[in-house]
XYZ file of C-alpha atoms in Angstrom:
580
model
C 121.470 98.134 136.281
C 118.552 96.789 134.183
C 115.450 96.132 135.576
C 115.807 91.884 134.077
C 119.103 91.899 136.552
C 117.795 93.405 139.773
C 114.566 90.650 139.289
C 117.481 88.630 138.569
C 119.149 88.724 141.782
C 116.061 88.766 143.687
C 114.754 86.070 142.812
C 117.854 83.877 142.551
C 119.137 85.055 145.730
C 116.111 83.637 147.180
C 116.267 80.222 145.678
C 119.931 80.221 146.926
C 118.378 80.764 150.255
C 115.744 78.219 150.274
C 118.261 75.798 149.262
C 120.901 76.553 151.671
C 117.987 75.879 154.474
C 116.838 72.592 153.005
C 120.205 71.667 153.218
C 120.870 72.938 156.872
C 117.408 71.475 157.798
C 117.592 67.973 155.716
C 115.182 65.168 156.910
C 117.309 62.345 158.286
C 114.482 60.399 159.434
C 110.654 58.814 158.473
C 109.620 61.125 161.775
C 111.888 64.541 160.421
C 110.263 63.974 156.821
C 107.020 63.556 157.988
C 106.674 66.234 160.856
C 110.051 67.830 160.968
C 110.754 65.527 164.182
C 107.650 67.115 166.067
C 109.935 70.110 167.253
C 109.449 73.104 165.410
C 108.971 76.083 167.639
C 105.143 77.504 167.856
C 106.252 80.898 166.600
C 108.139 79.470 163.241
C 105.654 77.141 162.997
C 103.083 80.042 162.854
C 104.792 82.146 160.133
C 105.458 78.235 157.995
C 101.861 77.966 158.499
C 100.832 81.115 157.132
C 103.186 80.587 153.850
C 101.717 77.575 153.669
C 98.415 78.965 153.053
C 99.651 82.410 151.626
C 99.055 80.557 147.793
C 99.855 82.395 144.533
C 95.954 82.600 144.843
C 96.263 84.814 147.642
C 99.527 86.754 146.681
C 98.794 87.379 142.948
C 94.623 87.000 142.985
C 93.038 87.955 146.142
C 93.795 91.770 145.437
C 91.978 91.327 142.283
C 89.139 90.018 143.461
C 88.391 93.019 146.277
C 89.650 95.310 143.515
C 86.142 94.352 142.627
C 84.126 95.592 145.750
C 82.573 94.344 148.525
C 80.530 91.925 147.012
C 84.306 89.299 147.042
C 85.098 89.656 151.025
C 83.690 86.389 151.387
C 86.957 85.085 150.546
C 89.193 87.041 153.256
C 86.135 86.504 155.422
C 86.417 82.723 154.974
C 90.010 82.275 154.852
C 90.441 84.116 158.025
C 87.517 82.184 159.779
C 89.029 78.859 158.640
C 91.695 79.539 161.302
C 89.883 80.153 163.924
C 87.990 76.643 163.529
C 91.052 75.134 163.034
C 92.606 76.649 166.240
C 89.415 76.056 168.342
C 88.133 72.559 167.078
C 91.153 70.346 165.484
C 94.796 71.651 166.254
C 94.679 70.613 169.954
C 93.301 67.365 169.206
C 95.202 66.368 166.210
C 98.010 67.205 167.956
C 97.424 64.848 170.988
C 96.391 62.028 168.830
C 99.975 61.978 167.348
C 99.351 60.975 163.498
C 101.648 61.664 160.946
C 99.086 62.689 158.585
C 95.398 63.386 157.763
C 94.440 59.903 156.336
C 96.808 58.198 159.347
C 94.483 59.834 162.045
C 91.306 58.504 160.302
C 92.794 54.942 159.599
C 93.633 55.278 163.193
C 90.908 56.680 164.613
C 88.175 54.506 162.999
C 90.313 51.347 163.078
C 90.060 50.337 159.024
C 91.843 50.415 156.207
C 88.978 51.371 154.332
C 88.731 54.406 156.208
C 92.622 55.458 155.359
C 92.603 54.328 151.892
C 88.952 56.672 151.078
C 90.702 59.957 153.058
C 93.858 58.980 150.869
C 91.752 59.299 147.975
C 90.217 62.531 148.673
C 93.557 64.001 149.870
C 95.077 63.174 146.263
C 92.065 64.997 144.752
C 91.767 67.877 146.802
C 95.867 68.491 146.882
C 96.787 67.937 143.229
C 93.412 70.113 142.415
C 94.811 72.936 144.359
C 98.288 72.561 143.518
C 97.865 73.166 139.939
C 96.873 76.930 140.344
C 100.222 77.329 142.558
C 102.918 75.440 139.834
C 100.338 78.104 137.034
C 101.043 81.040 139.057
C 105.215 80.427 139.436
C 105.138 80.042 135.537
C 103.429 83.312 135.375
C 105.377 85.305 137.665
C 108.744 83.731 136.528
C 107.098 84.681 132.594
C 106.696 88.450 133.442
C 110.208 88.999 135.986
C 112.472 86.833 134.561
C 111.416 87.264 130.862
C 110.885 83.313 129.814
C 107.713 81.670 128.580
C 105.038 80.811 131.701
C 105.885 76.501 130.639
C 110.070 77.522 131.088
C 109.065 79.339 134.079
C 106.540 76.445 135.696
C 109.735 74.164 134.715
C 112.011 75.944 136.649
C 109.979 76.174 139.706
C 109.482 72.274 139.933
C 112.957 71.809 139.865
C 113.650 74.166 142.984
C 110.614 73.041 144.947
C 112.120 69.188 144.059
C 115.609 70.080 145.770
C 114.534 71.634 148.667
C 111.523 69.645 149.268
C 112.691 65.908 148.589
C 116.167 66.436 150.048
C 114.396 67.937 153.237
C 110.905 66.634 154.081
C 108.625 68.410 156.102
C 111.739 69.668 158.249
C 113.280 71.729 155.275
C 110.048 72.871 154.016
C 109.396 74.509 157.543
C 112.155 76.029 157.731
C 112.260 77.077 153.923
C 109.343 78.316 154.608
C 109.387 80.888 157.159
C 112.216 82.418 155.043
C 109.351 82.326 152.172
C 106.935 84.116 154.320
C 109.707 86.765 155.703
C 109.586 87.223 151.936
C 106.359 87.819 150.477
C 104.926 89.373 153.683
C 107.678 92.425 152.967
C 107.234 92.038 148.902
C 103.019 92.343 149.550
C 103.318 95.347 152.571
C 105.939 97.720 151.623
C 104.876 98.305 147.882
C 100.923 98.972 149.979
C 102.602 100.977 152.407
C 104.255 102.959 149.584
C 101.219 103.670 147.220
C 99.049 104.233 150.623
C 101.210 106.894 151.612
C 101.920 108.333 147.969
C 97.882 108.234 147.481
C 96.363 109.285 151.275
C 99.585 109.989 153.428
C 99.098 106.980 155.407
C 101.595 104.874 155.897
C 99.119 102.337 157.205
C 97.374 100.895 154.488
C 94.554 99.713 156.504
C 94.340 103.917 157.469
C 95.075 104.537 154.724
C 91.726 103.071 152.914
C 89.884 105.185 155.431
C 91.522 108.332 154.914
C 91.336 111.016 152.660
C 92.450 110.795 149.259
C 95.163 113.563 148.638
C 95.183 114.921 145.557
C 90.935 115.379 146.157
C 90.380 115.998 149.295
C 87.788 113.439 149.233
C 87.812 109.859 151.535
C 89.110 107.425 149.356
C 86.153 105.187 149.521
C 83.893 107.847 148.105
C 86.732 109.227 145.554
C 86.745 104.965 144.033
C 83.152 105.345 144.375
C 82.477 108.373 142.161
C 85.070 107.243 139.843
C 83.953 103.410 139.295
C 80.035 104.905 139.280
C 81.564 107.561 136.190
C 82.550 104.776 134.359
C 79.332 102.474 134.735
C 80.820 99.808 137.206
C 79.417 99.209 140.128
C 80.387 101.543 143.468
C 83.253 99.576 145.908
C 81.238 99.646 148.444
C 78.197 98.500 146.974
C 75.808 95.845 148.713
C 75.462 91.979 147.858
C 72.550 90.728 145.743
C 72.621 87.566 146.593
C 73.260 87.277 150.563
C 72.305 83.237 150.708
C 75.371 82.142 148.214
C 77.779 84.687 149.852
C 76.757 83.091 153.321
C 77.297 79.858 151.942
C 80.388 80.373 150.055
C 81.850 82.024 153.246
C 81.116 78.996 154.801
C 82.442 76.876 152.415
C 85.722 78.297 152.181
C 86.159 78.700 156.088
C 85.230 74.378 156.104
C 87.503 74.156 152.966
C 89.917 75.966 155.200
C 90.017 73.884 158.295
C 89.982 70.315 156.152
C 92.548 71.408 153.658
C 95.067 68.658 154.473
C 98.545 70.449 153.874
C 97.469 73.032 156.084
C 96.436 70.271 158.871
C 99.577 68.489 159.247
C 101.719 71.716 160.190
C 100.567 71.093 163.532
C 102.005 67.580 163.916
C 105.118 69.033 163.879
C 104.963 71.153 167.330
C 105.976 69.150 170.543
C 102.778 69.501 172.567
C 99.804 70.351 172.337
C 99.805 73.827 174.219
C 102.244 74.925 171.469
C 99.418 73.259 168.437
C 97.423 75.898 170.041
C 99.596 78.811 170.373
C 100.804 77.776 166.422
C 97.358 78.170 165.370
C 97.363 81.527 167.007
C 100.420 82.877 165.467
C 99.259 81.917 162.201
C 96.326 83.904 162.178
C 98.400 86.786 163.359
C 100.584 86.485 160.209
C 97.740 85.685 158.172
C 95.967 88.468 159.503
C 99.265 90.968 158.335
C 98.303 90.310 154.831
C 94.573 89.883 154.611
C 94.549 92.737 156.123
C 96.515 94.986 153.669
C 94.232 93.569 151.209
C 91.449 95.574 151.033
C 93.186 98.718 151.356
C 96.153 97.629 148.418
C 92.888 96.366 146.280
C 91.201 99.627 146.473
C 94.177 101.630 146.155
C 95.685 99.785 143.130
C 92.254 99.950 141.048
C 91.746 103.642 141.589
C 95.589 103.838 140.771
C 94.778 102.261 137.585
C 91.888 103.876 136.476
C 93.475 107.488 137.440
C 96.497 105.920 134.782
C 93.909 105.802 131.873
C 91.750 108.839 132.805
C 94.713 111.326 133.997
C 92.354 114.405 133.448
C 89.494 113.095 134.550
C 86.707 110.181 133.628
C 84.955 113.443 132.130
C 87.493 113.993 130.069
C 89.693 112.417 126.994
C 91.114 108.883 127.914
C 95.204 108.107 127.810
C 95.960 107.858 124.132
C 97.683 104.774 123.431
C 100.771 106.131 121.915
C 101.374 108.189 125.040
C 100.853 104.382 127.400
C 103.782 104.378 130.074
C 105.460 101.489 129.888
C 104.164 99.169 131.905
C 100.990 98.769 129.955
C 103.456 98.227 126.669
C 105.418 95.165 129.543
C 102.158 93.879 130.572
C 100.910 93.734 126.999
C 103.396 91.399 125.877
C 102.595 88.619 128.518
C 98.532 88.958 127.327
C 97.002 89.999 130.200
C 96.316 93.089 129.752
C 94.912 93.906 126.266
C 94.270 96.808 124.061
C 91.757 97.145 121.132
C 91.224 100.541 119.388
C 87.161 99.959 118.407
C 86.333 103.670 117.529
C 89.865 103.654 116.204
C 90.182 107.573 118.116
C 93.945 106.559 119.397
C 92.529 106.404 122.780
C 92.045 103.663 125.214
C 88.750 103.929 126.741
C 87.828 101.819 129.557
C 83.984 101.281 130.957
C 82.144 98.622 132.108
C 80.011 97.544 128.423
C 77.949 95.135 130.112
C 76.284 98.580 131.837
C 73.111 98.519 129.045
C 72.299 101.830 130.468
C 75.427 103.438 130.968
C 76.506 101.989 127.306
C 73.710 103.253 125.341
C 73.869 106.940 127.182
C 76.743 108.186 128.101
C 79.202 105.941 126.032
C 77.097 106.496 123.300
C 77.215 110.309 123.517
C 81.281 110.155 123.815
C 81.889 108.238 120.727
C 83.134 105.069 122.611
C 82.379 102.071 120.596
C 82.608 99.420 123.387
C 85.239 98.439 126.289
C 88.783 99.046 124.308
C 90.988 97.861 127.768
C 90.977 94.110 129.369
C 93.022 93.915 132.541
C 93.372 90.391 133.645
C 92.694 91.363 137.476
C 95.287 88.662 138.644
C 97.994 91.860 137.307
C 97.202 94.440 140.384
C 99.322 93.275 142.433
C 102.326 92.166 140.567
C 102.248 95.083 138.484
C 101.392 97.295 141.044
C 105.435 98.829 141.200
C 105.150 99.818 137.947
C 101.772 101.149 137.978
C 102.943 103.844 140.979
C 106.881 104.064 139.486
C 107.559 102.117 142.536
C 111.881 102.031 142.577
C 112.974 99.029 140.743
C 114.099 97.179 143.656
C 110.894 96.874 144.558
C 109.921 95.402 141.395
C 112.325 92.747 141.833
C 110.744 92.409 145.399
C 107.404 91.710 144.282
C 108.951 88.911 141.892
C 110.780 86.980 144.474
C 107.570 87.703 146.694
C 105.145 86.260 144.071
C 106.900 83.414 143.203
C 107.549 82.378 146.767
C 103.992 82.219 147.585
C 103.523 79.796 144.761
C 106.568 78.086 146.119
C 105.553 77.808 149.522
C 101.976 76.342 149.213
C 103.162 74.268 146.348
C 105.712 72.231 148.603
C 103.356 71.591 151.559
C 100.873 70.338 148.694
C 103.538 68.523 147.374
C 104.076 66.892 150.899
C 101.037 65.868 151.938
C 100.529 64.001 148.387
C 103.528 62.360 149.026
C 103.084 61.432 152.888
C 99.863 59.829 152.154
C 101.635 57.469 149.384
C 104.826 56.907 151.076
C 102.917 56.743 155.083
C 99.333 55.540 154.378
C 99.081 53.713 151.430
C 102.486 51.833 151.867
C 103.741 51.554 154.649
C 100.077 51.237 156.486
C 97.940 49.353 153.867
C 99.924 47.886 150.990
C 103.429 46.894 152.427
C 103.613 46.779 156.177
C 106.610 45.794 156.674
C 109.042 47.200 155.168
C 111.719 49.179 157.145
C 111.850 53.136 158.100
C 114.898 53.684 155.296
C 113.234 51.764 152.856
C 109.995 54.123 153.820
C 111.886 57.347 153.356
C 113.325 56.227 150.057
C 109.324 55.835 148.899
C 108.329 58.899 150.287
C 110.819 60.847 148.468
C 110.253 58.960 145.198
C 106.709 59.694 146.001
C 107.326 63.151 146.331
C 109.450 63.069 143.055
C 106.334 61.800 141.438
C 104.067 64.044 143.091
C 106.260 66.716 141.403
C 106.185 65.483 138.034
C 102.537 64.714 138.249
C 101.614 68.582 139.751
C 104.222 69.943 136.771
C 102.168 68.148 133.952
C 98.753 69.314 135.616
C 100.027 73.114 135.252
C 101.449 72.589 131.851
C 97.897 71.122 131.093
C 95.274 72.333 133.302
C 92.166 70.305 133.257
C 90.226 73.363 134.043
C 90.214 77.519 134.798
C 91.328 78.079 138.442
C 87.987 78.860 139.656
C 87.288 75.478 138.010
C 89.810 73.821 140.034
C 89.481 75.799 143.418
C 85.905 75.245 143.650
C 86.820 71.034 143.911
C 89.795 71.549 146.701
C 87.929 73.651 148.613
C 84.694 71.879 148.046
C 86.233 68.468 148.232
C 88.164 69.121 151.589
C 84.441 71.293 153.261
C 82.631 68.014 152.245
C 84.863 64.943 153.329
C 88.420 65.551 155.819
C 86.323 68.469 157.638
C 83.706 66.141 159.206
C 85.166 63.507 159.337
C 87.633 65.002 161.961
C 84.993 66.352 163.448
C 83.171 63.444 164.196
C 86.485 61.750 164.855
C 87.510 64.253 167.449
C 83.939 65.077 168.888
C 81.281 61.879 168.360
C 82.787 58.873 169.621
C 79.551 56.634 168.007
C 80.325 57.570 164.596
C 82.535 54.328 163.417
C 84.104 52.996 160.429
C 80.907 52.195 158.276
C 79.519 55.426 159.020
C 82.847 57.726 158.373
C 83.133 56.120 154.764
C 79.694 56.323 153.834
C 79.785 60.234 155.321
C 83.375 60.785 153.055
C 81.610 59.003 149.730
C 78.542 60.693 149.989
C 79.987 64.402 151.141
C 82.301 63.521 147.530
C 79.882 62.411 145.497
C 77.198 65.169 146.106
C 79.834 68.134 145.773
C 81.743 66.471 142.658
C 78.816 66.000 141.151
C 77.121 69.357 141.781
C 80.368 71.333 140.407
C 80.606 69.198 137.422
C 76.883 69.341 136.502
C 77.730 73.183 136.527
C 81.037 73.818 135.578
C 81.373 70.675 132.946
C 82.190 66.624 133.506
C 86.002 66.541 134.163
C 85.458 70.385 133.544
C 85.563 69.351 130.027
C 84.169 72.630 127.689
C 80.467 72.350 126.716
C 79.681 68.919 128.862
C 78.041 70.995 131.579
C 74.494 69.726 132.212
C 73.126 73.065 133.413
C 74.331 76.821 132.522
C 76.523 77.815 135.097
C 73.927 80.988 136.192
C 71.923 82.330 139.032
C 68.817 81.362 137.902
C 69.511 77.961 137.021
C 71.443 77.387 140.678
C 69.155 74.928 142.878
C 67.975 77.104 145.730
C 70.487 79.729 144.742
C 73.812 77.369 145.466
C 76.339 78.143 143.268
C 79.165 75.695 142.522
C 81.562 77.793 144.774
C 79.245 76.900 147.806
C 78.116 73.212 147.512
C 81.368 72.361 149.824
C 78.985 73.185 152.846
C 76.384 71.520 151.695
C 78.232 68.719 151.057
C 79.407 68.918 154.564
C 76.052 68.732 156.266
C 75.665 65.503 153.547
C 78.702 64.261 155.343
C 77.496 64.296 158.699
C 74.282 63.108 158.572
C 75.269 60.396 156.519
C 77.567 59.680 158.433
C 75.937 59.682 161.850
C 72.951 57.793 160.521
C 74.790 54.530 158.794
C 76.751 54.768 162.457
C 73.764 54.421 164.729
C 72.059 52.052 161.945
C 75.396 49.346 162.950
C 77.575 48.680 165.366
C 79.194 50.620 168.052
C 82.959 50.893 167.556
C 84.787 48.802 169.851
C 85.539 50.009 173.628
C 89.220 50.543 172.858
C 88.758 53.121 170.096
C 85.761 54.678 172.243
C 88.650 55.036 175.037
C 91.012 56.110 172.092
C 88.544 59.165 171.523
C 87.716 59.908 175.338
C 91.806 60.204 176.182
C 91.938 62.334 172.398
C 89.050 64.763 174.149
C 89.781 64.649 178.169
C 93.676 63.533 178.774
C-alpha cells in the first residue's frame, strides 16, 4: 500500500471518528452548547483541556523552536506555568461563580454592560488572532499527507471542524476532543520513543536526552554540542544573553496562558468546583506528557538531521544532492525545506553563515560559498518518520496527529468566538429577550460565521505567526488575566476601574507590538526596527503582555479607589465567589 493511502486512512478514519462523537454528544440545549451541561467528568475534562491547548503551534512548532537550544525553553517554561496559575488562582473560582463564559463573568461580576461588551472585544481579538495559526497549520499538514495545496487543505479542515463543532457545542467538542488528544499524544510519543531508542537505547525520551548517544559513545548533549559548535551554530546547551526579556517573555506567556479565554471556559463545564480543581490538575498531567518529550524529540530530531547531511562526519564531504533520500526530495516540493547549490560542488552544505568567524575560516578553507540548506524548523516534527525511516504507519500517524492538534484548538477558539456573540453580546446586551431556541440557533450561526471568518484569516494572514501570537498572548496577559484577578481577589476594583484597566492593558500592548512589528502588521509601517538595541529597556514585542498586565492593574485599581465603591450586593457577590 502507498504511503498517500495509509495517510489516507489515518486521517479520514479520524474525521469519521470525530464526527461519529459530535453526533453521539450533540448539544440539545443553550446550557449543553455552552458548557456541555456542566457534567463532563474531571479526568476527560483534563485530557479536552490539554487538546485544547495542544495547538498546531505546539504539535508542529514547539520542537522547532528547542531544536534551537536552550535559549527557547521559555515557551515550555511558560506554557506549563500558565497551568499552574490557572489551577491555583481562577479554576476554583470561575467555577463557583457559574458563568457561561469569560465576558459573562465580568459583565456579571462588575455589574455593566460596558464591562461585557470591552472583554467581548478583546476575546474576538485575542481568539481570531490565535486561531489563524491553527486553520494555517491544518492546511499545511493536510498539503504535505494528503498531497493537496495548503488553501484545499485549510478548506477541508473548516468544513470538519463546522460539522462537529456547530452540530455539537461545547458538549461534542469535549468529547471530540479527548479522542483528538488520545491521538496526537500517541502520534507525538511513539515516533520520540522510537528515534530515542534507535539513537541512545532509551525508550524514554526524557532518558533518553540524558543518555549516551550510541553510535559515539558520547552523552547526547555533548555529541549535539560538538556537532552544532563544528558547524558554527551555537552549542544546545548554551546560556541566554538576554536573561530580562526571557524572564519577561516567560511571564508573558504563563499570563497569556491563564487569560486565554478558550482555555478558561473548559472549566465551566465540570459539576463542582472540587472537580474545576482536580480538571486543572489532570491537564497539566497530560500537558506535562508532551512538553515533556519535547526537549528530548527536539534534540534528537536536529542531531538526526544534521547526521542526514554530514553521514561521515561534519569534517568530512557533505550528502551530495543527487544521493538526498527521499524525504528531502518530499519536503522540497511543499517549500520548506530548500536547496541551493552556491559553490555548485553537487553537495549540500549546511552551516550557520551568519557565524562571521566561523564563515570567513573554516567555510572559507572548505570551499563552501555560503549556507546551501534552509529547513523551515516547523518540519522536525512532521517529518521526523521519514527522517529516521520510521514504518509508514507511523507516517500516517503523525498526519492524523498533526492535523488534530490544529483541529482541536481551532474548535474551542471557534467556540468561545461564538459564545461571546451568541451569550454576551445577544442574548445579554443587544436582545434580551429572546428565547433559549432562538439563542442556540444564533450561537450556531455565530459559530458558522466564526468559521468562515477564521477560514478567510488563514487563507489571508494579516501577519507571520510570531506576528499574530505575540497579540493573543499579549492581548489575553494584558486584559482577561487581571481582570479576573481583580474580579476574583479585590472586591474594590468596580466597573469604571475594570474598563479603564482592560483599555489601557490593550492599548499599551497593541500599540507596543505594532510600533515593532508594523501597524496592522502591515510590511514596512513599523515605527522602530524590530531589534535588541532599539527595544525600550530591553522588552521585546514577545514580552510587553506582562507589562501590559501590571498597566492593567494599576490602572485599574487606581480609577477604582478614585470613584465609587461597587454596590454591597456585588461586594457580597465576590465574598460568597472567595469564602462559600
Amino acid at each position: 500500500m502507498s504511503q498517500f493511502w495509509i495517510n489516507f486512512i489515518f486521517v479520514i478514519g479520524s474525521f469519521i471518528i470525530y464526527t461519529a462523537i459530535a453526533v453521539w454528544a450533540r448539544a440539545k440545549s443553550t446550557r449543553e452548547f455552552y458548557i456541555a451541561g456542566g457534567e463532563v467528568n474531571p479526568v476527560m475534562n483534563g485530557m479536552a483541556t490539554a487538546a485544547d491547548w495542544l495547538s498546531a503551534a505546539s504539535f508542529i512548532s514547539v520542537a522547532g523552536l528547542i531544536s534551537v537550544g536552550y535559549v527557547n525553553s521559555s515557551f515550555i517554561m511558560g506554557w506549563t506555568g500558565g497551568y499552574v496559575l490557572l489551577a491555583t488562582l481562577l479554576a476554583p473560582y470561575m467555577r463557583r461563580f457559574g458563568a457561561y463564559t469569560v465576558p459573562d463573568f465580568v459583565g456579571k461580576r462588575h455589574g455593566t454592560k460596558t464591562a461585557r461588551v470591552v472583554a467581548v472585544g478583546c476575546l474576538l481579538i485575542i481568539s481570531l488572532t490565535y486561531v489563524i495559526g491553527q486553520m494555517t497549520g491544518a492546511g499545511v499538514a493536510f498539503s504535505r499527507f494528503l498531497e493537496v495545496s495548503s488553501t484545499n487543505g485549510l478548506l477541508i479542515s473548516s468544513v470538519v471542524v463546522f460539522f462537529y463543532a456547530v452540530l455539537g457545542g461545547m458538549k461534542g467538542v469535549t468529547y471530540t476532543q479527548v479522542a483528538q488528544y488520545i491521538v496526537l499524544i500517541l502520534a507525538f510519543t511513539i515516533p520520540a520513543a522510537y528515534l530515542s531508542l534507535m539513537m541512545t537505547g532509551h525508550i524514554l525520551p526524557q532518558t533518553g536526552l540524558y543518555g549516551e548517544h550510541t553510535a559515539s559513545g558520547l552523552p547526547l548533549l555533548e555529541k549535539l554540542n560538538l556537532v552544532v559548535r563544528d558547524l558554527g551554530f551555537q552549542d544546545y546547551t548554551a546560556d541566554v544573553s538576554n536573561k530580562w526579556n526571557m524572564f519577561l517573555f516567560t511571564l508573558t506567556l504563563m499570563v497569556g496562558t491563564a487569560g486565554l479565554p478558550h482555555v478558561i471556559i473548559r472549566f465551566f463545564t465540570v459539576p463542582n468546583i472540587q472537580d474545576a480543581r482536580w480538571s486543572a490538575g489532570w491537564a497539566l498531567v497530560f500537558i506535562a506528557l508532551f512538553y515533556t518529550t519535547v526537549p528530548s524529540l527536539a534534540a534528537m530530531a536536529r542531531l538526526n538531521v544534521l547526521e542526514t547531511v554530514y553521514p561521515q562526519g561534519t569534517d568530512k564531504p557533505a550528502l551530495a544532492y543527487d544521493e538526498r533520500p527521499e524525504w528531502f526530495k518530499t519536503w522540497e516540493q511543499t517549500g520548506l525545506l530548500k536547496v541551493d547549490d552556491k559553490n555548485k560542488d553537487g553537495r549540500i552544505q549546511f552551516y550557520n553563515e551568519g557565524n562571521k568567524t566561523f564563515a570567513e575560516g573554516t567555510a572559507k578553507e572548505r570551499g563552501w560559498e555560503g549556507n546551501e540548506l534552509t529547513v523551515n524548523n516547523d518540519i522536525l516534527v512532521l517529518a521526523l518518520p521519514e527522517v529516521a525511516n520510521m514504518p509508514g504507519w507511523l507516517i500516517g500517524l503523525m498526519a492524523a496527529g498533526g492535523i488534530a492538534a490544529a483541529l482541536s484548538t481551532a474548535s474551542g477558539l471557534l467556540l468561545a468566538i461564538s459564545s461571546a456573540v451568541s451569550h454576551d453580546l445577544l442574548k445579554n446586551t443587544l436582545m434580551p429577550h429572546i428565547s433559549e431556541k432562538t439563542e442556540m440557533l444564533y450561537a450556531r450561526l455565530a459559530m458558522t460565521g466564526a468559521i468562515t471568518v477564521a477560514t478567510w484569516l488563514g487563507l489571508n494572514p494579516p501577519g507571520f505567526a510570531a506576528q499574530t501570537v505575540a497579540l493573543a498572548f499579549g492581548m489575553a496577559a494584558a486584559t482577561l488575566f487581571p481582570a479576573l484577578i481583580m474580579g476574583i481577589f479585590v472586591k474594590r476594583v468596580n466597573n469604571k476601574g475594570a474598563v479603564a484597566g482592560m483599555l489601557a492593558g490593550a492599548a499599551l500592548t497593541i500599540g507596543y507590538i505594532f510600533m515593532y512589528l508594523g501597524w496592522f502588521f502591515i510590511p514596512g509601517t513599523n515605527t522602530f526596527p524590530n531589534t535588541p538595541e532599539h527595544w525600550i529597556m530591553g522588552i521585546s514585542p514577545l514580552s510587553v503582555g506582562v507589562i501590559g498586565a501590571v498597566t492593567n492593574f494599576v490602572v485599574a485599581i487606581g480609577v477604582s479607589l478614585a470613584t465609587e465603591e461597587p454596590s454591597e450586593e456585588i461586594q457580597e457577590m465576590v465574598r460568597r465567589v472567595r469564602y462559600p
